[in-house]
């Protein structure tokens, strides 16, 4: 049998193709066949029926554990994002002592600490983008005032900000791994898919980079 994917002969896409996350949730469903399957287990005897009940309970517990892991991963992201806001606020105050910082940057940072608690991946992404915007504003000021880079406290704050951004990236990887596991597990027939359909579980959407970040990634950083 020949290779189904033949890199030597099949047509290629020379124009390339950008990769995008499809922001669509899918619900696991079970049909008549699954119901007949469960009924037949009871017809065969009490023991097969009870065994399958236990299997469904274990499947439900496993899905709940994954859900808790997702929440934990999301909470870790939120903690790092909050730390970034604190660091950027402290840095903004230090910068403002040396130069007259744009008040809009202060207002933006203040709003980020006004009790915002992301409840969904979409809100979390938006919150992170706002923090990135505040960070960019500070970097822009430092580019216009090179002498600020020699200030030990300011330099340390920006280095800590960069470190926290790396931690956010790593935490998102863990979050996406949990999301991927959830999306796979709820479609495992029969036990988990039946349980997921009964509880109206849906697939979850992984972290999606913003349009602005994608455009920046395509740009030239070093001229």
PDB file of C-alpha atoms in Angstrom:
ATOM      1  CA  UNK A   1       0.000   0.000   0.000  1.00  0.00           C
ATOM      2  CA  UNK A   2       1.383   3.394  -0.998  1.00  0.00           C
ATOM      3  CA  UNK A   3       1.806   6.257   1.431  1.00  0.00           C
ATOM      4  CA  UNK A   4      -1.432   8.185   1.868  1.00  0.00           C
ATOM      5  CA  UNK A   5       0.571  11.376   2.346  1.00  0.00           C
ATOM      6  CA  UNK A   6       3.236  11.497  -0.336  1.00  0.00           C
ATOM      7  CA  UNK A   7       5.480  14.536   0.062  1.00  0.00           C
ATOM      8  CA  UNK A   8       7.137  13.816  -3.280  1.00  0.00           C
ATOM      9  CA  UNK A   9       4.135  13.648  -5.598  1.00  0.00           C
ATOM     10  CA  UNK A  10       1.083  15.218  -3.958  1.00  0.00           C
ATOM     11  CA  UNK A  11       0.210  18.840  -4.589  1.00  0.00           C
ATOM     12  CA  UNK A  12       1.691  21.284  -2.087  1.00  0.00           C
ATOM     13  CA  UNK A  13       0.441  24.658  -0.852  1.00  0.00           C
ATOM     14  CA  UNK A  14       3.194  27.045  -1.851  1.00  0.00           C
ATOM     15  CA  UNK A  15       1.183  30.001  -0.598  1.00  0.00           C
ATOM     16  CA  UNK A  16       1.233  28.522   2.901  1.00  0.00           C
ATOM     17  CA  UNK A  17      -1.571  28.468   5.441  1.00  0.00           C
ATOM     18  CA  UNK A  18      -1.903  30.327   8.713  1.00  0.00           C
ATOM     19  CA  UNK A  19      -2.898  28.255  11.750  1.00  0.00           C
ATOM     20  CA  UNK A  20      -5.844  29.450  13.811  1.00  0.00           C
ATOM     21  CA  UNK A  21      -7.674  28.127  16.857  1.00  0.00           C
ATOM     22  CA  UNK A  22     -11.305  27.343  16.098  1.00  0.00           C
ATOM     23  CA  UNK A  23     -13.305  28.959  18.904  1.00  0.00           C
ATOM     24  CA  UNK A  24     -16.191  26.509  18.787  1.00  0.00           C
ATOM     25  CA  UNK A  25     -17.515  24.265  21.533  1.00  0.00           C
ATOM     26  CA  UNK A  26     -18.766  20.777  20.666  1.00  0.00           C
ATOM     27  CA  UNK A  27     -21.140  18.723  22.799  1.00  0.00           C
ATOM     28  CA  UNK A  28     -20.697  14.947  23.062  1.00  0.00           C
ATOM     29  CA  UNK A  29     -23.896  13.163  22.081  1.00  0.00           C
ATOM     30  CA  UNK A  30     -25.130   9.613  22.438  1.00  0.00           C
ATOM     31  CA  UNK A  31     -27.737   7.983  20.260  1.00  0.00           C
ATOM     32  CA  UNK A  32     -30.130   5.083  20.454  1.00  0.00           C
ATOM     33  CA  UNK A  33     -27.267   2.636  20.134  1.00  0.00           C
ATOM     34  CA  UNK A  34     -25.762   3.745  23.452  1.00  0.00           C
ATOM     35  CA  UNK A  35     -29.124   3.403  25.213  1.00  0.00           C
ATOM     36  CA  UNK A  36     -29.608  -0.067  23.782  1.00  0.00           C
ATOM     37  CA  UNK A  37     -26.089  -0.941  24.928  1.00  0.00           C
ATOM     38  CA  UNK A  38     -26.908   0.058  28.514  1.00  0.00           C
ATOM     39  CA  UNK A  39     -30.240  -1.815  28.466  1.00  0.00           C
ATOM     40  CA  UNK A  40     -28.578  -4.953  27.127  1.00  0.00           C
ATOM     41  CA  UNK A  41     -26.125  -4.918  30.024  1.00  0.00           C
ATOM     42  CA  UNK A  42     -29.048  -5.119  32.456  1.00  0.00           C
ATOM     43  CA  UNK A  43     -30.726  -7.781  30.334  1.00  0.00           C
ATOM     44  CA  UNK A  44     -27.574  -9.885  30.603  1.00  0.00           C
ATOM     45  CA  UNK A  45     -27.799  -9.680  34.375  1.00  0.00           C
ATOM     46  CA  UNK A  46     -27.566  -7.457  37.420  1.00  0.00           C
ATOM     47  CA  UNK A  47     -23.794  -7.774  37.692  1.00  0.00           C
ATOM     48  CA  UNK A  48     -22.967  -6.326  34.212  1.00  0.00           C
ATOM     49  CA  UNK A  49     -25.419  -3.489  34.862  1.00  0.00           C
ATOM     50  CA  UNK A  50     -23.910  -2.691  38.267  1.00  0.00           C
ATOM     51  CA  UNK A  51     -20.372  -2.912  36.904  1.00  0.00           C
ATOM     52  CA  UNK A  52     -21.216  -0.393  34.206  1.00  0.00           C
ATOM     53  CA  UNK A  53     -22.816   1.922  36.782  1.00  0.00           C
ATOM     54  CA  UNK A  54     -19.550   1.831  38.738  1.00  0.00           C
ATOM     55  CA  UNK A  55     -17.578   2.498  35.547  1.00  0.00           C
ATOM     56  CA  UNK A  56     -19.761   5.538  34.798  1.00  0.00           C
ATOM     57  CA  UNK A  57     -19.282   6.821  38.341  1.00  0.00           C
ATOM     58  CA  UNK A  58     -15.516   6.442  38.010  1.00  0.00           C
ATOM     59  CA  UNK A  59     -15.661   8.214  34.638  1.00  0.00           C
ATOM     60  CA  UNK A  60     -17.646  11.069  36.187  1.00  0.00           C
ATOM     61  CA  UNK A  61     -15.084  11.367  38.991  1.00  0.00           C
ATOM     62  CA  UNK A  62     -12.238  11.421  36.466  1.00  0.00           C
ATOM     63  CA  UNK A  63     -13.863  14.202  34.438  1.00  0.00           C
ATOM     64  CA  UNK A  64     -14.429  16.209  37.609  1.00  0.00           C
ATOM     65  CA  UNK A  65     -10.737  15.803  38.494  1.00  0.00           C
ATOM     66  CA  UNK A  66      -9.724  17.102  35.069  1.00  0.00           C
ATOM     67  CA  UNK A  67     -12.105  20.033  35.526  1.00  0.00           C
ATOM     68  CA  UNK A  68     -10.431  20.885  38.827  1.00  0.00           C
ATOM     69  CA  UNK A  69      -7.026  20.703  37.129  1.00  0.00           C
ATOM     70  CA  UNK A  70      -8.278  23.153  34.499  1.00  0.00           C
ATOM     71  CA  UNK A  71      -9.433  25.550  37.214  1.00  0.00           C
ATOM     72  CA  UNK A  72      -6.109  25.233  39.017  1.00  0.00           C
ATOM     73  CA  UNK A  73      -4.181  25.958  35.823  1.00  0.00           C
ATOM     74  CA  UNK A  74      -6.392  28.973  35.120  1.00  0.00           C
ATOM     75  CA  UNK A  75      -5.863  30.222  38.675  1.00  0.00           C
ATOM     76  CA  UNK A  76      -2.083  29.961  38.227  1.00  0.00           C
ATOM     77  CA  UNK A  77      -2.312  32.147  35.129  1.00  0.00           C
ATOM     78  CA  UNK A  78      -4.398  34.690  37.033  1.00  0.00           C
ATOM     79  CA  UNK A  79      -1.865  34.800  39.885  1.00  0.00           C
ATOM     80  CA  UNK A  80       1.003  35.547  37.512  1.00  0.00           C
ATOM     81  CA  UNK A  81      -1.058  38.174  35.692  1.00  0.00           C
ATOM     82  CA  UNK A  82      -1.847  39.886  38.997  1.00  0.00           C
ATOM     83  CA  UNK A  83       1.835  39.865  39.940  1.00  0.00           C
ATOM     84  CA  UNK A  84       2.653  41.490  36.597  1.00  0.00           C
ATOM     85  CA  UNK A  85       0.184  44.287  37.333  1.00  0.00           C
ATOM     86  CA  UNK A  86       1.785  44.937  40.744  1.00  0.00           C
ATOM     87  CA  UNK A  87       5.277  44.977  39.254  1.00  0.00           C
ATOM     88  CA  UNK A  88       4.229  47.302  36.429  1.00  0.00           C
ATOM     89  CA  UNK A  89       2.515  49.661  38.858  1.00  0.00           C
ATOM     90  CA  UNK A  90       5.664  49.881  40.987  1.00  0.00           C
ATOM     91  CA  UNK A  91       7.740  50.413  37.857  1.00  0.00           C
ATOM     92  CA  UNK A  92       5.372  53.155  36.654  1.00  0.00           C
ATOM     93  CA  UNK A  93       5.775  55.008  39.939  1.00  0.00           C
ATOM     94  CA  UNK A  94       9.561  54.797  39.692  1.00  0.00           C
ATOM     95  CA  UNK A  95       9.520  56.012  36.083  1.00  0.00           C
ATOM     96  CA  UNK A  96       7.183  58.864  36.980  1.00  0.00           C
ATOM     97  CA  UNK A  97       9.686  60.156  39.526  1.00  0.00           C
ATOM     98  CA  UNK A  98      12.254  60.523  36.759  1.00  0.00           C
ATOM     99  CA  UNK A  99      10.035  61.673  33.884  1.00  0.00           C
ATOM    100  CA  UNK A 100       6.467  62.878  33.535  1.00  0.00           C
ATOM    101  CA  UNK A 101       4.691  59.610  32.726  1.00  0.00           C
ATOM    102  CA  UNK A 102       1.540  59.620  30.623  1.00  0.00           C
ATOM    103  CA  UNK A 103      -1.398  59.630  33.045  1.00  0.00           C
ATOM    104  CA  UNK A 104      -3.272  57.247  30.757  1.00  0.00           C
ATOM    105  CA  UNK A 105      -0.740  54.552  31.650  1.00  0.00           C
ATOM    106  CA  UNK A 106      -1.420  55.098  35.361  1.00  0.00           C
ATOM    107  CA  UNK A 107      -5.167  54.953  34.750  1.00  0.00           C
ATOM    108  CA  UNK A 108      -4.787  51.758  32.754  1.00  0.00           C
ATOM    109  CA  UNK A 109      -2.753  50.065  35.480  1.00  0.00           C
ATOM    110  CA  UNK A 110      -5.164  51.255  38.182  1.00  0.00           C
ATOM    111  CA  UNK A 111      -8.121  49.778  36.325  1.00  0.00           C
ATOM    112  CA  UNK A 112      -6.328  46.424  36.102  1.00  0.00           C
ATOM    113  CA  UNK A 113      -6.270  46.203  39.892  1.00  0.00           C
ATOM    114  CA  UNK A 114      -9.846  47.313  40.443  1.00  0.00           C
ATOM    115  CA  UNK A 115     -11.070  43.846  41.326  1.00  0.00           C
ATOM    116  CA  UNK A 116     -11.088  42.261  37.880  1.00  0.00           C
ATOM    117  CA  UNK A 117     -11.421  38.488  38.156  1.00  0.00           C
ATOM    118  CA  UNK A 118     -11.570  36.727  34.790  1.00  0.00           C
ATOM    119  CA  UNK A 119     -14.303  34.095  34.690  1.00  0.00           C
ATOM    120  CA  UNK A 120     -13.569  32.621  31.279  1.00  0.00           C
ATOM    121  CA  UNK A 121     -10.704  32.030  28.901  1.00  0.00           C
ATOM    122  CA  UNK A 122     -11.880  34.919  26.735  1.00  0.00           C
ATOM    123  CA  UNK A 123     -11.915  37.348  29.663  1.00  0.00           C
ATOM    124  CA  UNK A 124      -8.511  36.065  30.777  1.00  0.00           C
ATOM    125  CA  UNK A 125      -7.058  36.667  27.321  1.00  0.00           C
ATOM    126  CA  UNK A 126      -8.484  40.195  27.234  1.00  0.00           C
ATOM    127  CA  UNK A 127      -7.098  40.930  30.699  1.00  0.00           C
ATOM    128  CA  UNK A 128      -3.672  39.664  29.654  1.00  0.00           C
ATOM    129  CA  UNK A 129      -3.731  41.837  26.523  1.00  0.00           C
ATOM    130  CA  UNK A 130      -4.434  44.921  28.631  1.00  0.00           C
ATOM    131  CA  UNK A 131      -1.439  44.100  30.818  1.00  0.00           C
ATOM    132  CA  UNK A 132       0.706  43.650  27.714  1.00  0.00           C
ATOM    133  CA  UNK A 133      -0.468  47.082  26.549  1.00  0.00           C
ATOM    134  CA  UNK A 134       0.581  48.706  29.820  1.00  0.00           C
ATOM    135  CA  UNK A 135       3.941  46.946  29.645  1.00  0.00           C
ATOM    136  CA  UNK A 136       4.467  48.197  26.090  1.00  0.00           C
ATOM    137  CA  UNK A 137       3.694  51.762  27.191  1.00  0.00           C
ATOM    138  CA  UNK A 138       6.409  51.602  29.838  1.00  0.00           C
ATOM    139  CA  UNK A 139       8.907  50.107  27.401  1.00  0.00           C
ATOM    140  CA  UNK A 140       8.133  52.885  24.947  1.00  0.00           C
ATOM    141  CA  UNK A 141       8.923  55.516  27.598  1.00  0.00           C
ATOM    142  CA  UNK A 142      12.192  53.781  28.447  1.00  0.00           C
ATOM    143  CA  UNK A 143      13.167  53.732  24.774  1.00  0.00           C
ATOM    144  CA  UNK A 144      12.650  57.506  24.628  1.00  0.00           C
ATOM    145  CA  UNK A 145      14.597  58.019  27.863  1.00  0.00           C
ATOM    146  CA  UNK A 146      17.616  55.671  27.711  1.00  0.00           C
ATOM    147  CA  UNK A 147      18.908  57.008  31.018  1.00  0.00           C
ATOM    148  CA  UNK A 148      16.054  55.192  32.776  1.00  0.00           C
ATOM    149  CA  UNK A 149      17.626  51.853  31.869  1.00  0.00           C
ATOM    150  CA  UNK A 150      20.537  52.591  34.182  1.00  0.00           C
ATOM    151  CA  UNK A 151      18.161  52.959  37.135  1.00  0.00           C
ATOM    152  CA  UNK A 152      18.649  49.738  39.115  1.00  0.00           C
ATOM    153  CA  UNK A 153      15.115  49.556  40.533  1.00  0.00           C
ATOM    154  CA  UNK A 154      13.453  50.236  37.178  1.00  0.00           C
ATOM    155  CA  UNK A 155      15.673  47.741  35.385  1.00  0.00           C
ATOM    156  CA  UNK A 156      14.980  45.118  38.058  1.00  0.00           C
ATOM    157  CA  UNK A 157      11.226  45.735  37.790  1.00  0.00           C
ATOM    158  CA  UNK A 158      11.231  45.313  34.008  1.00  0.00           C
ATOM    159  CA  UNK A 159      13.333  42.155  34.304  1.00  0.00           C
ATOM    160  CA  UNK A 160      10.832  40.794  36.804  1.00  0.00           C
ATOM    161  CA  UNK A 161       8.028  41.696  34.411  1.00  0.00           C
ATOM    162  CA  UNK A 162       9.764  39.743  31.635  1.00  0.00           C
ATOM    163  CA  UNK A 163      10.229  36.773  33.972  1.00  0.00           C
ATOM    164  CA  UNK A 164       6.557  36.806  34.937  1.00  0.00           C
ATOM    165  CA  UNK A 165       5.546  36.942  31.275  1.00  0.00           C
ATOM    166  CA  UNK A 166       7.556  33.759  30.694  1.00  0.00           C
ATOM    167  CA  UNK A 167       5.784  32.170  33.659  1.00  0.00           C
ATOM    168  CA  UNK A 168       2.424  33.155  32.157  1.00  0.00           C
ATOM    169  CA  UNK A 169       3.444  31.483  28.897  1.00  0.00           C
ATOM    170  CA  UNK A 170       4.459  28.303  30.723  1.00  0.00           C
ATOM    171  CA  UNK A 171       1.225  28.320  32.745  1.00  0.00           C
ATOM    172  CA  UNK A 172      -0.767  28.635  29.535  1.00  0.00           C
ATOM    173  CA  UNK A 173       0.945  25.509  28.214  1.00  0.00           C
ATOM    174  CA  UNK A 174      -0.210  23.597  31.295  1.00  0.00           C
ATOM    175  CA  UNK A 175      -3.695  25.058  30.906  1.00  0.00           C
ATOM    176  CA  UNK A 176      -3.856  24.028  27.244  1.00  0.00           C
ATOM    177  CA  UNK A 177      -2.663  20.517  28.126  1.00  0.00           C
ATOM    178  CA  UNK A 178      -5.537  20.205  30.616  1.00  0.00           C
ATOM    179  CA  UNK A 179      -7.989  21.536  28.039  1.00  0.00           C
ATOM    180  CA  UNK A 180      -6.718  19.061  25.448  1.00  0.00           C
ATOM    181  CA  UNK A 181      -7.106  16.160  27.865  1.00  0.00           C
ATOM    182  CA  UNK A 182     -10.666  17.226  28.714  1.00  0.00           C
ATOM    183  CA  UNK A 183     -11.607  17.545  25.041  1.00  0.00           C
ATOM    184  CA  UNK A 184     -10.315  14.046  24.324  1.00  0.00           C
ATOM    185  CA  UNK A 185     -11.742  12.332  27.401  1.00  0.00           C
ATOM    186  CA  UNK A 186     -15.356  13.468  26.998  1.00  0.00           C
ATOM    187  CA  UNK A 187     -15.534  11.662  23.643  1.00  0.00           C
ATOM    188  CA  UNK A 188     -14.272   8.308  24.919  1.00  0.00           C
ATOM    189  CA  UNK A 189     -17.144   5.887  24.393  1.00  0.00           C
ATOM    190  CA  UNK A 190     -18.922   4.344  26.150  1.00  0.00           C
ATOM    191  CA  UNK A 191     -18.538   5.474  29.752  1.00  0.00           C
ATOM    192  CA  UNK A 192     -17.115   8.988  29.534  1.00  0.00           C
ATOM    193  CA  UNK A 193     -19.062  10.029  26.464  1.00  0.00           C
ATOM    194  CA  UNK A 194     -22.318   8.832  28.019  1.00  0.00           C
ATOM    195  CA  UNK A 195     -21.536  10.684  31.261  1.00  0.00           C
ATOM    196  CA  UNK A 196     -20.468  13.824  29.374  1.00  0.00           C
ATOM    197  CA  UNK A 197     -23.635  13.815  27.266  1.00  0.00           C
ATOM    198  CA  UNK A 198     -25.830  13.342  30.350  1.00  0.00           C
ATOM    199  CA  UNK A 199     -24.124  16.252  32.150  1.00  0.00           C
ATOM    200  CA  UNK A 200     -24.178  18.445  29.028  1.00  0.00           C
ATOM    201  CA  UNK A 201     -20.392  18.829  29.049  1.00  0.00           C
ATOM    202  CA  UNK A 202     -18.796  20.641  26.123  1.00  0.00           C
ATOM    203  CA  UNK A 203     -15.318  20.925  24.693  1.00  0.00           C
ATOM    204  CA  UNK A 204     -13.285  23.839  26.009  1.00  0.00           C
ATOM    205  CA  UNK A 205     -11.387  26.396  23.953  1.00  0.00           C
ATOM    206  CA  UNK A 206      -7.616  26.606  24.552  1.00  0.00           C
ATOM    207  CA  UNK A 207      -5.674  29.823  24.887  1.00  0.00           C
ATOM    208  CA  UNK A 208      -5.779  31.919  21.721  1.00  0.00           C
ATOM    209  CA  UNK A 209      -3.172  34.590  20.992  1.00  0.00           C
ATOM    210  CA  UNK A 210      -4.639  37.967  20.085  1.00  0.00           C
ATOM    211  CA  UNK A 211      -4.661  39.266  16.524  1.00  0.00           C
ATOM    212  CA  UNK A 212      -2.254  42.048  17.539  1.00  0.00           C
ATOM    213  CA  UNK A 213       0.257  39.563  18.982  1.00  0.00           C
ATOM    214  CA  UNK A 214       0.099  37.426  15.832  1.00  0.00           C
ATOM    215  CA  UNK A 215       0.712  40.449  13.645  1.00  0.00           C
ATOM    216  CA  UNK A 216       3.661  41.527  15.787  1.00  0.00           C
ATOM    217  CA  UNK A 217       5.128  38.010  15.568  1.00  0.00           C
ATOM    218  CA  UNK A 218       5.158  38.317  11.766  1.00  0.00           C
ATOM    219  CA  UNK A 219       7.038  41.591  11.891  1.00  0.00           C
ATOM    220  CA  UNK A 220      10.753  42.317  11.762  1.00  0.00           C
ATOM    221  CA  UNK A 221      12.367  42.740  15.162  1.00  0.00           C
ATOM    222  CA  UNK A 222      15.900  43.426  14.043  1.00  0.00           C
ATOM    223  CA  UNK A 223      16.536  45.763  11.132  1.00  0.00           C
TER     224      UNK A 223
END
